[in-house]
Short mmCIF file of C-alpha atoms and ligand atoms in Angstrom, two decimals:
data_model
loop_
_atom_site.label_atom_id
_atom_site.label_comp_id
_atom_site.label_asym_id
_atom_site.label_seq_id
_atom_site.Cartn_x
_atom_site.Cartn_y
_atom_site.Cartn_z
CA MET A 1 87.45 126.71 107.20
CA ASN A 2 87.01 125.23 103.79
CA ILE A 3 90.37 123.22 102.56
CA PHE A 4 91.73 122.44 99.29
CA LEU A 5 94.06 119.45 99.03
CA GLU A 6 95.78 117.85 96.34
CA THR A 7 98.01 114.84 95.93
CA TYR A 8 101.08 114.98 93.82
CA GLY A 9 103.64 111.71 94.29
CA CYS A 10 103.24 107.43 94.87
CA GLN A 11 100.37 105.74 96.68
CA MET A 12 102.02 106.15 100.02
CA ASN A 13 101.29 110.05 99.45
CA MET A 14 97.64 108.91 98.24
CA ALA A 15 97.05 107.39 101.54
CA ASP A 16 98.75 109.66 103.67
CA SER A 17 96.14 112.01 102.00
CA GLU A 18 93.15 109.97 102.98
CA THR A 19 95.20 110.83 106.54
CA ILE A 20 95.38 114.56 106.14
CA ARG A 21 91.56 115.01 105.33
CA SER A 22 90.67 112.89 108.28
CA ILE A 23 92.67 115.02 111.40
CA LEU A 24 91.07 117.92 109.23
CA ILE A 25 87.85 116.42 109.07
CA SER A 26 87.60 116.02 113.14
CA ASN A 27 89.06 119.14 113.90
CA GLY A 28 85.58 120.45 111.87
CA HIS A 29 87.12 121.45 108.52
CA HIS A 30 85.61 120.98 105.53
CA MET A 31 86.96 119.42 102.23
CA THR A 32 86.11 121.06 98.82
CA LEU A 33 86.73 120.36 94.97
CA GLU A 34 87.70 123.33 94.13
CA ALA A 35 90.72 125.70 94.55
CA ASN A 36 88.90 128.69 93.92
CA ASP A 37 86.32 127.30 97.19
CA ALA A 38 88.89 127.64 99.74
CA GLU A 39 90.59 129.27 102.52
CA VAL A 40 93.09 127.33 102.69
CA VAL A 41 94.85 124.88 99.88
CA LEU A 42 97.71 122.18 100.86
CA MET A 43 99.54 120.67 98.45
CA ASN A 44 101.04 116.83 99.50
CA THR A 45 103.87 116.23 97.89
CA CYS A 46 106.49 114.26 96.58
CA ALA A 47 110.36 114.72 96.10
CA ILE A 48 111.44 112.02 94.72
CA ARG A 49 112.49 113.31 91.46
CA GLU A 50 112.99 117.23 89.90
CA ASN A 51 110.17 117.88 88.16
CA ALA A 52 107.61 116.53 90.74
CA HIS A 53 110.01 119.78 92.47
CA ARG A 54 109.15 121.58 89.62
CA LYS A 55 105.37 120.89 89.64
CA ILE A 56 104.77 121.96 92.96
CA TYR A 57 106.42 125.81 92.19
CA GLY A 58 104.44 125.75 88.76
CA ARG A 59 101.41 125.39 91.08
CA LEU A 60 102.82 127.99 93.88
CA ASP A 61 103.15 130.40 91.18
CA ILE A 62 99.90 129.62 89.66
CA LEU A 63 98.07 130.84 92.95
CA ARG A 64 99.37 134.19 93.39
CA PRO A 65 96.38 136.01 91.18
CA LEU A 66 94.09 133.95 93.94
CA LYS A 67 96.40 135.20 97.42
CA LYS A 68 96.37 138.22 95.76
CA GLN A 69 92.72 138.36 95.38
CA ARG A 70 92.05 137.21 98.53
CA GLU A 71 94.54 139.91 100.19
CA GLN A 72 91.83 142.49 98.77
CA GLU A 73 89.72 141.04 99.57
CA ARG A 74 91.10 140.97 103.21
CA ARG A 75 90.33 136.69 103.32
CA PRO A 76 92.41 134.75 104.90
CA PHE A 77 94.41 132.25 102.34
CA ILE A 78 96.38 130.01 103.18
CA VAL A 79 99.47 127.55 100.95
CA GLY A 80 100.43 124.70 102.13
CA VAL A 81 103.51 122.46 101.39
CA LEU A 82 103.28 119.20 102.97
CA GLY A 83 104.57 116.19 102.46
CA CYS A 84 107.99 114.56 101.41
CA MET A 85 109.35 118.31 99.59
CA ALA A 86 107.86 119.66 102.72
CA GLN A 87 110.24 117.70 104.81
CA ASN A 88 113.50 118.29 102.13
CA LEU A 89 113.48 121.83 101.57
CA LYS A 90 111.71 122.64 105.02
CA GLU A 91 112.17 126.58 105.22
CA GLU A 92 113.22 127.20 101.36
CA LEU A 93 109.90 126.93 100.36
CA LEU A 94 108.72 129.81 102.49
CA ASN A 95 111.81 132.10 99.84
CA HIS A 96 108.21 131.92 98.03
CA PRO A 97 105.90 134.39 97.71
CA VAL A 98 102.54 132.33 98.10
CA ALA A 99 103.53 129.20 100.92
CA ASN A 100 102.88 130.49 104.34
CA LEU A 101 102.80 126.88 105.94
CA VAL A 102 105.56 124.28 105.98
CA VAL A 103 104.25 120.01 107.20
CA GLY A 104 106.62 117.23 107.14
CA PRO A 105 105.05 113.73 107.26
CA ASP A 106 105.08 112.64 110.44
CA SER A 107 103.98 116.10 111.52
CA TYR A 108 100.20 116.26 110.33
CA ARG A 109 98.48 115.57 113.47
CA ALA A 110 99.64 119.27 113.89
CA LEU A 111 98.40 121.51 110.98
CA PRO A 112 94.51 122.42 112.91
CA HIS A 113 96.90 124.12 115.25
CA LEU A 114 98.77 125.25 112.57
CA ILE A 115 95.87 126.59 110.88
CA ASP A 116 94.87 128.23 113.79
CA ARG A 117 98.09 130.30 114.90
CA ILE A 118 97.99 131.92 110.46
CA VAL A 119 95.00 132.70 110.67
CA GLN A 120 95.43 134.70 114.31
CA THR A 121 98.89 136.00 113.71
CA ASN A 122 99.75 135.30 109.71
CA ASN A 123 103.04 134.54 109.95
CA GLN A 124 103.96 131.73 108.39
CA GLU A 125 104.26 128.67 110.36
CA ILE A 126 106.13 125.29 109.99
CA GLU A 127 106.12 121.66 111.45
CA ALA A 128 109.11 119.62 110.42
CA SER A 129 110.43 117.56 112.45
CA LEU A 130 110.45 113.25 111.78
CA SER A 131 109.48 110.96 114.83
CA GLU A 132 110.36 107.37 115.59
CA TYR A 133 107.10 106.53 116.82
CA GLU A 134 104.69 108.24 114.41
CA THR A 135 102.38 105.76 112.52
CA TYR A 136 98.70 107.67 112.54
CA SER A 137 97.58 104.48 113.20
CA ASP A 138 94.36 105.29 115.30
CA ILE A 139 93.36 107.58 112.48
CA ALA A 140 90.74 106.11 110.41
CA PRO A 141 91.55 107.31 106.81
CA SER A 142 89.08 109.33 105.34
CA ARG A 143 88.69 107.69 102.00
CA ILE A 144 87.74 109.28 98.26
CA ALA A 145 85.75 106.26 96.55
CA GLY A 146 87.26 104.56 94.72
CA VAL A 147 87.73 100.09 94.32
CA ASN A 148 91.26 100.33 96.07
CA ALA A 149 92.32 100.74 98.70
CA TRP A 150 95.64 102.11 99.80
CA VAL A 151 96.19 100.64 103.77
CA THR A 152 99.62 101.73 105.15
CA ILE A 153 101.63 98.91 106.81
CA MET A 154 104.59 100.77 108.03
CA ARG A 155 106.51 103.88 107.27
CA GLY A 156 109.94 105.03 106.78
CA CYS A 157 112.98 103.59 105.34
CA ASP A 158 116.08 102.57 106.70
CA ASN A 159 117.44 101.40 103.44
CA PHE A 160 119.53 104.58 102.61
CA CYS A 161 119.80 103.87 98.48
CA THR A 162 122.45 106.38 97.55
CA PHE A 163 119.65 107.89 94.97
CA CYS A 164 116.86 107.99 97.32
CA VAL A 165 115.73 111.13 99.67
CA VAL A 166 112.65 108.80 101.60
CA PRO A 167 114.97 108.08 104.56
CA TYR A 168 115.21 111.32 104.81
CA THR A 169 111.91 112.43 104.16
CA ARG A 170 110.13 110.08 106.09
CA GLY A 171 112.12 109.32 108.21
CA ARG A 172 112.91 105.72 110.06
CA GLU A 173 111.58 102.74 109.49
CA ARG A 174 108.71 101.88 111.97
CA SER A 175 105.87 99.33 111.19
CA LEU A 176 102.08 99.78 112.63
CA PRO A 177 100.57 96.97 114.95
CA VAL A 178 98.90 93.83 113.29
CA SER A 179 95.24 94.75 114.85
CA SER A 180 94.91 98.04 113.67
CA ILE A 181 95.68 97.12 110.32
CA LEU A 182 93.87 93.36 109.66
CA ASN A 183 90.55 96.52 111.60
CA GLU A 184 90.85 98.41 108.94
CA LEU A 185 90.98 96.33 106.50
CA GLU A 186 88.19 94.23 108.06
CA ARG A 187 86.22 98.30 107.59
CA LEU A 188 87.19 98.59 104.66
CA VAL A 189 85.23 95.05 104.08
CA LYS A 190 82.59 96.47 104.91
CA SER A 191 82.02 99.86 103.70
CA GLY A 192 82.21 97.65 100.49
CA TYR A 193 85.97 97.88 99.18
CA LYS A 194 86.37 94.41 97.57
CA GLN A 195 90.58 95.31 96.95
CA ALA A 196 93.23 96.36 99.22
CA THR A 197 97.10 97.37 98.74
CA LEU A 198 99.49 97.15 101.59
CA LEU A 199 101.46 99.50 101.31
CA GLY A 200 105.50 100.18 103.16
CA GLN A 201 108.96 101.50 101.61
CA ASN A 202 109.51 97.98 101.70
CA VAL A 203 107.11 95.41 102.87
CA ASN A 204 109.71 92.64 103.70
CA SER A 205 110.90 94.28 106.37
CA TYR A 206 107.63 95.13 107.96
CA CYS A 207 107.91 94.01 112.15
CA TYR A 208 105.70 93.88 114.88
CA GLU A 209 105.82 92.36 117.85
CA GLY A 210 108.34 89.80 115.96
CA GLU A 211 105.40 89.01 113.00
CA ARG A 212 106.32 89.52 109.93
CA PHE A 213 104.98 90.36 106.15
CA ALA A 214 104.30 87.29 105.21
CA ASP A 215 102.30 86.85 108.80
CA LEU A 216 100.98 90.06 108.24
CA ILE A 217 99.77 89.27 104.81
CA VAL A 218 98.23 85.13 106.28
CA LYS A 219 95.78 87.07 108.58
CA ALA A 220 94.90 89.49 106.21
CA ALA A 221 93.76 87.03 102.91
CA GLN A 222 91.35 85.18 106.20
CA ILE A 223 89.43 88.74 106.23
CA PRO A 224 86.06 87.57 104.28
CA GLY A 225 84.76 89.45 101.74
CA LEU A 226 88.57 90.62 101.12
CA GLU A 227 88.52 90.15 97.40
CA ARG A 228 91.94 90.65 96.57
CA ILE A 229 94.75 92.08 98.11
CA ARG A 230 98.10 93.66 96.79
CA PHE A 231 100.82 95.21 98.24
CA THR A 232 104.04 97.29 97.32
CA SER A 233 106.90 97.06 97.40
CA PRO A 234 109.17 94.47 98.22
CA HIS A 235 113.24 94.67 97.98
CA PRO A 236 114.36 91.73 96.02
CA LYS A 237 117.62 91.78 99.36
CA ASP A 238 115.41 90.32 101.93
CA PHE A 239 111.94 88.78 99.74
CA PRO A 240 111.37 85.55 102.04
CA GLU A 241 110.23 82.62 100.70
CA LYS A 242 107.35 81.94 103.58
CA LEU A 243 105.35 85.17 101.35
CA LEU A 244 105.75 83.34 97.74
CA TYR A 245 104.15 80.62 98.76
CA ALA A 246 101.71 82.62 100.68
CA ILE A 247 100.54 83.83 97.19
CA ALA A 248 100.55 80.71 95.14
CA GLU A 249 98.11 79.48 98.32
CA TYR A 250 95.86 82.09 99.28
CA PRO A 251 93.76 82.90 95.77
CA ASN A 252 92.93 86.63 97.28
CA ILE A 253 96.49 87.11 97.62
CA CYS A 254 96.87 88.98 94.08
CA ASN A 255 99.67 87.39 91.60
CA HIS A 256 101.41 90.60 90.66
CA ILE A 257 105.11 90.95 92.39
CA HIS A 258 106.38 94.46 91.89
CA LEU A 259 110.03 94.12 92.09
CA PRO A 260 112.05 97.07 91.94
CA LEU A 261 115.56 96.21 90.33
CA GLN A 262 117.22 99.95 89.73
CA SER A 263 120.25 98.59 87.22
CA GLY A 264 121.43 95.44 85.96
CA SER A 265 125.58 96.07 86.03
CA ASP A 266 126.35 94.99 89.39
CA ARG A 267 128.99 98.10 89.69
CA ILE A 268 126.00 100.21 90.06
CA LEU A 269 124.27 98.35 92.06
CA ASN A 270 127.60 98.63 94.75
CA LEU A 271 126.99 102.57 94.00
CA MET A 272 123.35 102.80 94.58
CA ASN A 273 123.90 100.28 97.77
CA ARG A 274 121.58 97.70 96.91
CA THR A 275 123.01 95.31 98.73
CA TYR A 276 121.57 92.18 95.26
CA THR A 277 123.76 91.29 92.41
CA SER A 278 122.21 90.69 89.32
CA ALA A 279 122.22 87.19 89.96
CA GLU A 280 120.43 87.67 93.08
CA TYR A 281 118.11 89.64 91.06
CA LEU A 282 118.05 86.66 88.58
CA ASP A 283 117.96 83.71 91.10
CA LEU A 284 114.97 85.80 93.14
CA VAL A 285 113.50 85.91 89.72
CA LYS A 286 113.11 82.42 88.90
CA VAL A 287 112.21 80.70 92.50
CA ILE A 288 109.00 83.66 91.66
CA ARG A 289 108.31 81.46 88.96
CA ARG A 290 108.69 78.35 90.81
CA ILE A 291 106.49 78.50 92.91
CA ILE A 292 104.48 80.65 91.80
CA PRO A 293 104.61 79.98 87.48
CA THR A 294 100.82 82.91 87.12
CA THR A 295 102.71 85.30 88.36
CA THR A 296 103.50 89.05 86.32
CA LEU A 297 105.91 91.13 87.78
CA THR A 298 106.73 94.32 87.53
CA THR A 299 109.84 96.78 87.86
CA ASP A 300 111.20 99.95 88.27
CA ILE A 301 114.36 100.87 86.81
CA ILE A 302 117.09 104.09 86.90
CA VAL A 303 119.21 105.19 83.83
CA GLY A 304 121.85 107.07 83.21
CA PHE A 305 122.90 107.43 87.87
CA PRO A 306 126.50 108.65 87.93
CA THR A 307 129.37 107.24 85.80
CA GLU A 308 127.00 104.67 83.90
CA THR A 309 128.47 103.10 81.23
CA GLU A 310 127.36 101.42 78.05
CA GLU A 311 128.57 98.79 79.06
CA ASP A 312 126.74 99.39 82.27
CA PHE A 313 123.04 100.00 80.30
CA GLN A 314 124.06 96.57 78.56
CA ALA A 315 123.81 94.83 81.56
CA THR A 316 120.74 96.16 81.98
CA VAL A 317 119.55 95.96 79.74
CA GLN A 318 120.42 91.23 79.18
CA VAL A 319 118.77 91.09 82.88
CA MET A 320 115.35 92.97 81.51
CA ASN A 321 115.66 90.33 78.67
CA THR A 322 116.16 87.39 81.30
CA ALA A 323 113.26 88.88 83.42
CA GLN A 324 111.07 89.32 80.74
CA PHE A 325 108.54 91.71 82.92
CA ASN A 326 105.32 92.54 81.98
CA ASN A 327 105.74 96.01 83.02
CA ALA A 328 109.06 99.13 83.63
CA PHE A 329 108.99 102.29 84.70
CA ILE A 330 112.13 103.85 83.71
CA PHE A 331 113.42 106.56 84.84
CA LYS A 332 116.01 109.38 84.30
CA TYR A 333 118.33 109.20 87.58
CA SER A 334 118.23 112.93 88.68
CA GLU A 335 119.80 114.27 91.66
CA ARG A 336 117.96 114.82 94.78
CA LYS A 337 119.08 117.43 97.61
CA GLY A 338 120.36 115.52 100.88
CA THR A 339 121.29 111.91 99.59
CA ILE A 340 124.65 110.22 99.53
CA ALA A 341 124.29 109.96 95.48
CA ALA A 342 124.16 113.94 95.57
CA ARG A 343 126.81 114.40 98.39
CA ASP A 344 129.52 111.74 96.84
CA TYR A 345 128.93 110.96 92.37
CA PRO A 346 128.54 113.99 89.97
CA ASP A 347 125.46 113.66 87.74
CA ASP A 348 127.95 113.35 85.25
CA VAL A 349 126.01 111.32 82.47
CA SER A 350 125.08 113.96 79.76
CA GLU A 351 120.68 114.23 79.23
CA ALA A 352 121.42 112.86 75.84
CA ASP A 353 122.97 109.70 77.06
CA LYS A 354 120.10 109.72 79.89
CA THR A 355 117.11 110.05 76.95
CA ASP A 356 118.85 107.77 74.67
CA ARG A 357 118.71 105.14 77.34
CA ILE A 358 115.77 105.42 77.81
CA VAL A 359 114.18 105.32 74.70
CA ARG A 360 116.01 102.14 73.93
CA LEU A 361 115.16 100.17 77.55
CA ASN A 362 111.09 101.72 76.73
CA GLU A 363 111.44 99.67 73.05
CA LEU A 364 112.82 96.87 74.11
CA GLN A 365 109.94 96.78 77.80
CA HIS A 366 107.29 97.25 74.85
CA GLY A 367 108.02 94.46 72.93
CA ILE A 368 108.44 91.82 75.63
CA ALA A 369 105.36 92.58 77.05
CA PHE A 370 103.38 92.74 73.60
CA VAL A 371 104.84 88.94 73.47
CA LYS A 372 104.04 88.19 76.49
CA HIS A 373 100.57 89.42 76.86
CA GLN A 374 99.91 87.74 74.07
CA ARG A 375 99.43 84.76 75.38
CA TYR A 376 96.14 85.71 77.13
CA ILE A 377 94.37 85.83 73.29
CA GLY A 378 91.35 82.76 74.27
CA GLN A 379 92.09 82.93 77.90
CA LYS A 380 89.56 83.79 80.24
CA VAL A 381 90.20 86.53 82.86
CA GLN A 382 88.41 87.97 85.43
CA VAL A 383 88.37 91.99 85.56
CA LEU A 384 87.80 94.16 88.94
CA ILE A 385 85.48 96.95 86.49
CA GLU A 386 87.39 100.39 87.84
CA GLY A 387 85.43 102.34 85.38
CA ASP A 388 84.90 103.66 82.03
CA ALA A 389 88.58 103.19 79.67
CA ASP A 390 90.31 106.69 78.38
CA LYS A 391 89.13 106.73 74.60
CA GLY A 392 85.62 105.83 74.80
CA ILE A 393 82.62 106.00 76.74
CA ASP A 394 81.24 103.09 75.35
CA ARG A 395 84.01 100.96 76.95
CA GLN A 396 84.70 100.22 80.00
CA MET A 397 88.17 98.96 81.86
CA GLY A 398 89.28 97.06 85.16
CA LYS A 399 92.58 95.06 86.07
CA THR A 400 92.46 91.10 86.22
CA GLU A 401 94.67 89.93 88.95
CA GLY A 402 98.87 90.63 88.00
CA ASN A 403 97.51 93.98 87.41
CA LEU A 404 97.05 93.91 83.67
CA THR A 405 95.09 96.51 82.60
CA VAL A 406 91.83 94.95 80.42
CA VAL A 407 89.31 97.65 78.34
CA PHE A 408 86.69 95.65 77.43
CA PRO A 409 82.43 96.98 76.02
CA LYS A 410 80.56 98.48 78.62
CA THR A 411 78.18 96.48 80.75
CA GLY A 412 75.70 96.82 83.57
CA LEU A 413 77.89 96.42 85.98
CA ASN A 414 79.49 98.84 88.09
CA PRO A 415 82.76 99.78 89.37
CA GLY A 416 84.36 97.76 92.28
CA GLU A 417 82.47 94.74 90.33
CA PHE A 418 83.75 91.48 89.02
CA ILE A 419 83.45 90.32 85.58
CA THR A 420 85.22 87.53 83.34
CA VAL A 421 85.88 88.32 79.78
CA GLU A 422 87.47 86.53 77.32
CA ILE A 423 90.69 87.87 75.71
CA ALA A 424 90.78 88.77 71.74
CA GLU A 425 93.64 91.14 71.41
CA THR A 426 96.63 92.90 72.85
CA THR A 427 98.72 95.50 72.78
CA ALA A 428 102.20 95.90 75.32
CA GLY A 429 99.99 97.45 77.38
CA THR A 430 96.55 96.73 77.30
CA LEU A 431 94.25 92.86 76.53
CA TYR A 432 91.26 94.22 74.93
CA ALA A 433 87.80 91.75 75.02
CA HIS A 434 85.33 92.21 72.61
S1 SF4 B 1 114.46 100.76 99.51
FE1 SF4 B 1 116.20 102.99 98.54
S2 SF4 B 1 114.58 103.46 97.04
FE2 SF4 B 1 113.34 102.38 98.25
S3 SF4 B 1 112.62 104.06 99.44
FE3 SF4 B 1 114.06 102.72 100.83
S4 SF4 B 1 116.18 104.24 100.66
FE4 SF4 B 1 114.43 105.19 98.53
#
């Protein structure tokens, strides 16, 4: 059958979509570029925030006329919701008149069989049980061409941060075998990739037969031709110095650490079950900067977590001022069904306060990044070219090893190639070379 697959949410979902494509193609299905050309439309969804849910319901509504048209033509039309939202809402999704297939993140192997069953019976199908073992480590992902390859090294999460739905939608932590990850990386280099990003909900929990994440990344760094290795995300609670020394020693492990802070208030961190204090977080930042002085540091922050006061918010401001992040992804708290916070803490910070705090933090971060990035003026940086810059085809863009965006005049070089450029101007978000 012709299948259209669209992906929402995080890098983990992008990587999962490549596994889904592989499962479908190896079962004789064809992937299409347009929903209109497909008999099966699959949405690999995210459940992390309320607007991610709204987006999928909006998309299901958009597919109504196509479904009606197919019914009139007596042609099959299957609409499947996959991924975290499928796992989170399960049967509830089948109440929508367009959705007739629901499959959770540990059940993708069942997809060809479920599609066949719907074609035969015209019934709705749901498969959303969580597994303690499924890692898909034997399935080579079918990648869509790009400069970076996502490589899943572990699935699930055991941390149970109180705001987060991931432990319920992706299940318990499981690590893929070292050998299957290294084989995949070697395969990627052979097919032309120069950069891979190792993915896990908490990469520092990686453990396979006694080998930890620092051991794995050192082995990966020794693969000839793998010129950039990134990873996301580490949890601040268990960041080993061994990993920092590996980043400092191997030039192909990128000097960029994404270290989610979430809040600078110890009271809120405790309610979030983050298991570190702001002082411990800042100590870790100090150690990172001592061992890798040139590293860029980025973070995630939630504003408006239940009971967050102006005083708690000011504690976050203080940590941001001290940590001096290169970039921060700041979100308003949104209650997720099934989480500990949804059960125990009423979402009591007003929308106006959440908006006010997100605006103030973004302004603060903008100012910090603007000053930090001015230091690059006059410096030469190596850029991995990703493609044309958004604002005009006469310019290209790429990333430094610190994951900073660089825009420069168009060259004869293609995406996936390296160029060294001298930075002439900067903004809070972008470096520009003439
Ligand atoms: S570490 Fe916390 S925020 Fe990250 S996936 Fe696990 S539970 Fe969610």
